[in-house]
Amino acid sequence: MAHLEPLEDKLVVLIGGAGFLGSLVAQELLQRDARLRIADHAPEKAFHLKPLANLGQMQFMRCSVTHRASMEAAIRDADAVVYLVGTFGAHQKELQAEGAGLAAEIAAQQGVEAFAYVSAIGADAESESGYASTKGLGEKLVLDAFPKASILRPSVLFGENDKFINLFAGLVRAMPVVPVFAPEAKLQPLWVDDAAEAIVSALSDPGKHGGRTFEIAGPEVLTMNELLHDIARTQERKRILAPVPDGLASLFASLPGTPLNSDQWNLLKQGSVASGELPGLKQLGVSPRPLELFLDRWMLRYRKHGRFTEAAETA
């Protein structure tokens, strides 16, 4: 008798599913023959996924996580729900906490089998970071409404088109002297594909993974200084890495239009490393891949001659 994938033909709703992580979660679910509904304030951002789906396998819905009727329509008939909304901008409490609690409440009322909330390592309702504090509040509201929800706390996510590695890669390419904010802050970068696999794994077995909180992080711990050194090395550029004093960094982050806002600065200072006190990727059956596996190839476009660097040097 053929083995059936637990999510095969199940309707999974991805709330906030048109973003960086959501797109990878969608692809993982499509590979497992689930049916998808991308519910987002801008679902057209996920239209590039259409060619990956079979006829009728994927739906798109515009929704607002702050409006009950909109959320009820988005979750209707769902077997599983993933709440992926995250922001460093305004309205963090409404989007990351209250919206998540509302989604979990509606999911419970509608008899949804599995619910996953994507939080963050360092989530804490008492944190000085608005992002971390509202993620912490979101966890509480979700579990209050849907006690068998799975909470997933990823570390910093990386991928070929991310806004983290590429931000620093651009700085390294452009600046002979690169400012390093929080140079000793420790990170445990997680490949976005591994994060997506972990989320789907949690959904696949709510009996085993429901009601648990997972810290999901990559296999290596790097300081910010080490990360920038690796980026410069793989770009084949000699750069001076200049640590920025915390006071100056805090002032810079408070200015409008800078690539690092105050909330991101507060998060960066505290680092993003798994505590080791909670279950992680191993319990979800995921073997994480290190950043170094991808960095050399991804940095080709930032080198002086791009992918023709070696040819130019040997000519």
C-alpha positions as semicolon CSV with decimal commas, in nm:
position;residue;x (nm);y (nm);z (nm)
1;M;0,000;0,000;0,000
2;A;0,141;0,339;-0,102
3;H;0,255;0,571;0,174
4;L;0,036;0,881;0,195
5;E;0,190;1,218;0,275
6;P;0,007;1,352;0,587
7;L;-0,067;1,683;0,414
8;E;-0,169;1,539;0,078
9;D;-0,486;1,711;-0,046
10;K;-0,516;1,903;0,284
11;L;-0,594;2,275;0,257
12;V;-0,318;2,478;0,422
13;V;-0,365;2,852;0,464
14;L;-0,050;3,066;0,475
15;I;-0,134;3,398;0,639
16;G;0,132;3,642;0,529
17;G;0,241;3,378;0,280
18;A;0,359;3,608;0,000
19;G;0,687;3,704;0,167
20;F;1,041;3,564;0,171
21;L;0,975;3,272;0,407
22;G;0,616;3,219;0,296
23;S;0,719;3,153;-0,062
24;L;0,951;2,873;0,051
25;V;0,688;2,725;0,283
26;A;0,447;2,725;-0,011
27;Q;0,696;2,538;-0,229
28;E;0,757;2,280;0,042
29;L;0,382;2,223;0,077
30;L;0,332;2,194;-0,298
31;Q;0,598;1,922;-0,306
32;R;0,393;1,736;-0,046
33;D;0,077;1,764;-0,260
34;A;-0,106;1,992;-0,019
35;R;-0,360;2,244;-0,142
36;L;-0,267;2,605;-0,066
37;R;-0,437;2,933;0,003
38;I;-0,202;3,230;0,014
39;A;-0,377;3,492;0,230
40;D;-0,189;3,821;0,233
41;H;-0,240;4,197;0,209
42;A;-0,057;4,173;-0,125
43;P;-0,112;3,817;-0,257
44;E;0,009;3,915;-0,604
45;K;0,364;3,902;-0,468
46;A;0,326;3,522;-0,465
47;F;0,192;3,490;-0,821
48;H;0,537;3,369;-0,930
49;L;0,451;3,040;-0,757
50;K;0,161;2,964;-0,994
51;P;0,370;2,756;-1,240
52;L;0,470;2,523;-0,955
53;A;0,112;2,425;-0,874
54;N;-0,126;2,187;-1,045
55;L;-0,462;2,312;-1,166
56;G;-0,673;2,407;-0,864
57;Q;-0,395;2,339;-0,614
58;M;-0,330;2,702;-0,520
59;Q;-0,559;2,991;-0,427
60;F;-0,480;3,356;-0,358
61;M;-0,680;3,579;-0,126
62;R;-0,635;3,940;-0,020
63;C;-0,691;3,971;0,353
64;S;-0,634;4,193;0,653
65;V;-0,521;4,029;0,975
66;T;-0,685;4,304;1,179
67;H;-1,038;4,239;1,047
68;R;-1,231;3,938;1,176
69;A;-1,453;3,890;0,869
70;S;-1,149;3,893;0,641
71;M;-0,970;3,636;0,854
72;E;-1,277;3,414;0,882
73;A;-1,299;3,403;0,504
74;A;-0,927;3,330;0,470
75;I;-0,934;3,038;0,716
76;R;-1,267;2,888;0,606
77;D;-1,244;2,512;0,530
78;A;-0,873;2,501;0,622
79;D;-0,712;2,187;0,761
80;A;-0,400;2,374;0,877
81;V;-0,291;2,735;0,918
82;V;0,052;2,898;0,931
83;Y;0,082;3,255;1,061
84;L;0,389;3,413;0,898
85;V;0,330;3,786;0,940
86;G;0,633;3,978;1,063
87;T;0,737;4,342;1,043
88;F;1,002;4,583;1,165
89;G;0,773;4,872;1,072
90;A;0,466;5,020;1,233
91;H;0,174;4,836;1,394
92;Q;0,381;4,545;1,526
93;K;0,138;4,469;1,808
94;E;-0,160;4,457;1,573
95;L;0,015;4,252;1,304
96;Q;0,245;4,018;1,497
97;A;0,043;3,964;1,815
98;E;-0,324;4,056;1,793
99;G;-0,360;3,933;1,435
100;A;-0,199;3,602;1,530
101;G;-0,430;3,563;1,828
102;L;-0,732;3,637;1,611
103;A;-0,622;3,382;1,351
104;A;-0,570;3,117;1,620
105;E;-0,910;3,191;1,775
106;I;-1,088;3,159;1,439
107;A;-0,891;2,844;1,353
108;A;-1,001;2,683;1,680
109;Q;-1,363;2,782;1,624
110;Q;-1,357;2,639;1,272
111;G;-1,204;2,308;1,377
112;V;-0,866;2,350;1,209
113;E;-0,640;2,050;1,281
114;A;-0,299;2,221;1,301
115;F;-0,175;2,575;1,361
116;A;0,183;2,702;1,341
117;Y;0,299;3,045;1,453
118;V;0,633;3,172;1,323
119;S;0,795;3,369;1,605
120;A;1,167;3,442;1,654
121;I;1,455;3,338;1,877
122;G;1,459;3,591;2,159
123;A;1,082;3,640;2,156
124;D;0,989;3,779;2,497
125;A;0,694;3,996;2,590
126;E;0,927;4,193;2,822
127;S;1,196;4,262;2,559
128;E;1,302;4,620;2,484
129;S;1,274;4,532;2,115
130;G;0,927;4,594;1,977
131;Y;0,974;4,305;1,736
132;A;1,073;4,054;2,005
133;S;0,814;4,174;2,257
134;T;0,522;4,154;2,013
135;K;0,637;3,812;1,893
136;G;0,640;3,703;2,257
137;L;0,291;3,841;2,308
138;G;0,183;3,671;1,986
139;E;0,298;3,335;2,120
140;K;0,085;3,380;2,432
141;L;-0,225;3,488;2,243
142;V;-0,191;3,199;1,998
143;L;-0,151;2,936;2,270
144;D;-0,437;3,083;2,473
145;A;-0,668;3,044;2,173
146;F;-0,520;2,726;2,021
147;P;-0,330;2,532;2,292
148;K;-0,207;2,266;2,047
149;A;-0,041;2,521;1,818
150;S;0,325;2,475;1,726
151;I;0,548;2,776;1,794
152;L;0,858;2,804;1,577
153;R;1,133;3,047;1,671
154;P;1,382;3,082;1,385
155;S;1,719;3,251;1,406
156;V;1,823;3,496;1,134
157;L;1,714;3,353;0,799
158;F;1,939;3,358;0,496
159;G;1,874;3,283;0,132
160;E;1,997;3,394;-0,208
161;N;1,755;3,688;-0,221
162;D;1,734;3,772;0,149
163;K;1,752;4,121;0,296
164;F;2,015;4,030;0,556
165;I;2,321;3,879;0,389
166;N;2,261;4,094;0,081
167;L;2,248;4,413;0,288
168;F;2,595;4,349;0,427
169;A;2,723;4,216;0,095
170;G;2,629;4,548;-0,063
171;L;2,815;4,739;0,209
172;V;3,126;4,524;0,166
173;R;3,123;4,580;-0,209
174;A;3,081;4,956;-0,178
175;M;3,298;5,053;0,120
176;P;3,674;5,003;0,171
177;V;3,614;5,050;0,545
178;V;3,305;4,860;0,660
179;P;3,132;4,966;0,983
180;V;3,046;4,667;1,203
181;F;2,752;4,708;1,438
182;A;2,757;4,483;1,747
183;P;3,072;4,304;1,623
184;E;3,060;4,038;1,897
185;A;2,686;3,970;1,869
186;K;2,632;3,600;1,798
187;L;2,406;3,468;1,525
188;Q;2,308;3,117;1,421
189;P;2,194;3,175;1,060
190;L;1,932;2,934;0,926
191;W;1,882;2,859;0,558
192;V;1,529;2,962;0,466
193;D;1,461;2,628;0,295
194;D;1,542;2,447;0,620
195;A;1,308;2,681;0,809
196;A;1,031;2,605;0,561
197;E;1,086;2,231;0,598
198;A;1,068;2,263;0,977
199;I;0,739;2,453;0,965
200;V;0,581;2,197;0,734
201;S;0,713;1,912;0,948
202;A;0,541;2,063;1,253
203;L;0,214;2,088;1,060
204;S;0,242;1,729;0,938
205;D;0,212;1,580;1,286
206;P;0,013;1,806;1,520
207;G;-0,034;1,517;1,760
208;K;0,341;1,502;1,816
209;H;0,446;1,863;1,762
210;G;0,137;2,056;1,872
211;G;0,161;2,259;2,191
212;R;0,541;2,274;2,170
213;T;0,785;2,559;2,112
214;F;1,083;2,495;1,884
215;E;1,400;2,701;1,845
216;I;1,518;2,645;1,490
217;A;1,869;2,761;1,406
218;G;2,157;2,678;1,174
219;P;2,450;2,447;1,253
220;E;2,711;2,719;1,314
221;V;2,740;3,022;1,542
222;L;2,904;3,332;1,396
223;T;2,973;3,677;1,536
224;M;2,881;3,976;1,321
225;N;3,252;4,040;1,271
226;E;3,306;3,682;1,149
227;L;3,007;3,706;0,917
228;L;3,134;4,024;0,751
229;H;3,482;3,874;0,725
230;D;3,336;3,572;0,543
231;I;3,137;3,795;0,309
232;A;3,447;3,999;0,222
233;R;3,653;3,684;0,172
234;T;3,403;3,524;-0,065
235;Q;3,376;3,851;-0,259
236;E;3,756;3,840;-0,285
237;R;3,782;4,191;-0,145
238;K;4,024;4,323;0,117
239;R;3,825;4,529;0,361
240;I;3,890;4,696;0,695
241;L;3,621;4,601;0,944
242;A;3,565;4,891;1,185
243;P;3,364;4,821;1,503
244;V;3,106;5,092;1,574
245;P;3,067;5,195;1,941
246;D;2,723;5,110;2,077
247;G;2,632;5,472;2,147
248;L;2,711;5,580;1,793
249;A;2,534;5,275;1,650
250;S;2,224;5,354;1,855
251;L;2,226;5,714;1,728
252;F;2,268;5,598;1,369
253;A;1,980;5,351;1,401
254;S;1,751;5,625;1,532
255;L;1,795;5,835;1,218
256;P;1,530;5,811;0,945
257;G;1,614;5,631;0,622
258;T;1,904;5,423;0,758
259;P;1,932;5,053;0,664
260;L;1,918;4,956;1,034
261;N;1,639;5,093;1,254
262;S;1,635;5,107;1,634
263;D;1,432;4,790;1,667
264;Q;1,670;4,594;1,447
265;W;1,965;4,736;1,641
266;N;1,820;4,620;1,972
267;L;1,766;4,272;1,828
268;L;2,114;4,258;1,680
269;K;2,274;4,347;2,014
270;Q;2,108;4,056;2,193
271;G;2,209;3,809;1,921
272;S;2,011;3,519;1,781
273;V;2,135;3,185;1,911
274;A;1,930;2,885;2,024
275;S;1,925;2,844;2,401
276;G;1,951;2,465;2,384
277;E;1,668;2,440;2,636
278;L;1,393;2,381;2,380
279;P;1,344;2,122;2,104
280;G;1,481;2,220;1,766
281;L;1,537;2,103;1,411
282;K;1,646;1,754;1,515
283;Q;1,308;1,686;1,673
284;L;1,144;1,802;1,349
285;G;1,360;1,574;1,136
286;V;1,552;1,855;0,965
287;S;1,929;1,855;0,908
288;P;2,034;2,221;0,870
289;R;2,287;2,333;0,612
290;P;2,557;2,593;0,692
291;L;2,590;2,934;0,531
292;E;2,937;2,848;0,401
293;L;2,779;2,590;0,172
294;F;2,616;2,869;-0,031
295;L;2,809;3,189;0,033
296;D;3,084;3,150;-0,227
297;R;2,834;3,103;-0,512
298;W;2,602;3,378;-0,392
299;M;2,884;3,632;-0,365
300;L;2,985;3,588;-0,730
301;R;2,761;3,876;-0,833
302;Y;2,930;4,105;-0,581
303;R;3,283;4,037;-0,706
304;K;3,459;4,294;-0,921
305;H;3,417;4,093;-1,241
306;G;3,122;3,885;-1,127
307;R;3,143;3,522;-1,233
308;F;3,428;3,614;-1,470
309;T;3,665;3,704;-1,184
310;E;3,883;3,394;-1,217
311;A;3,909;3,429;-1,595
312;A;4,012;3,794;-1,560
313;E;4,283;3,707;-1,308
314;T;4,434;3,424;-1,515
315;A;4,416;3,596;-1,855
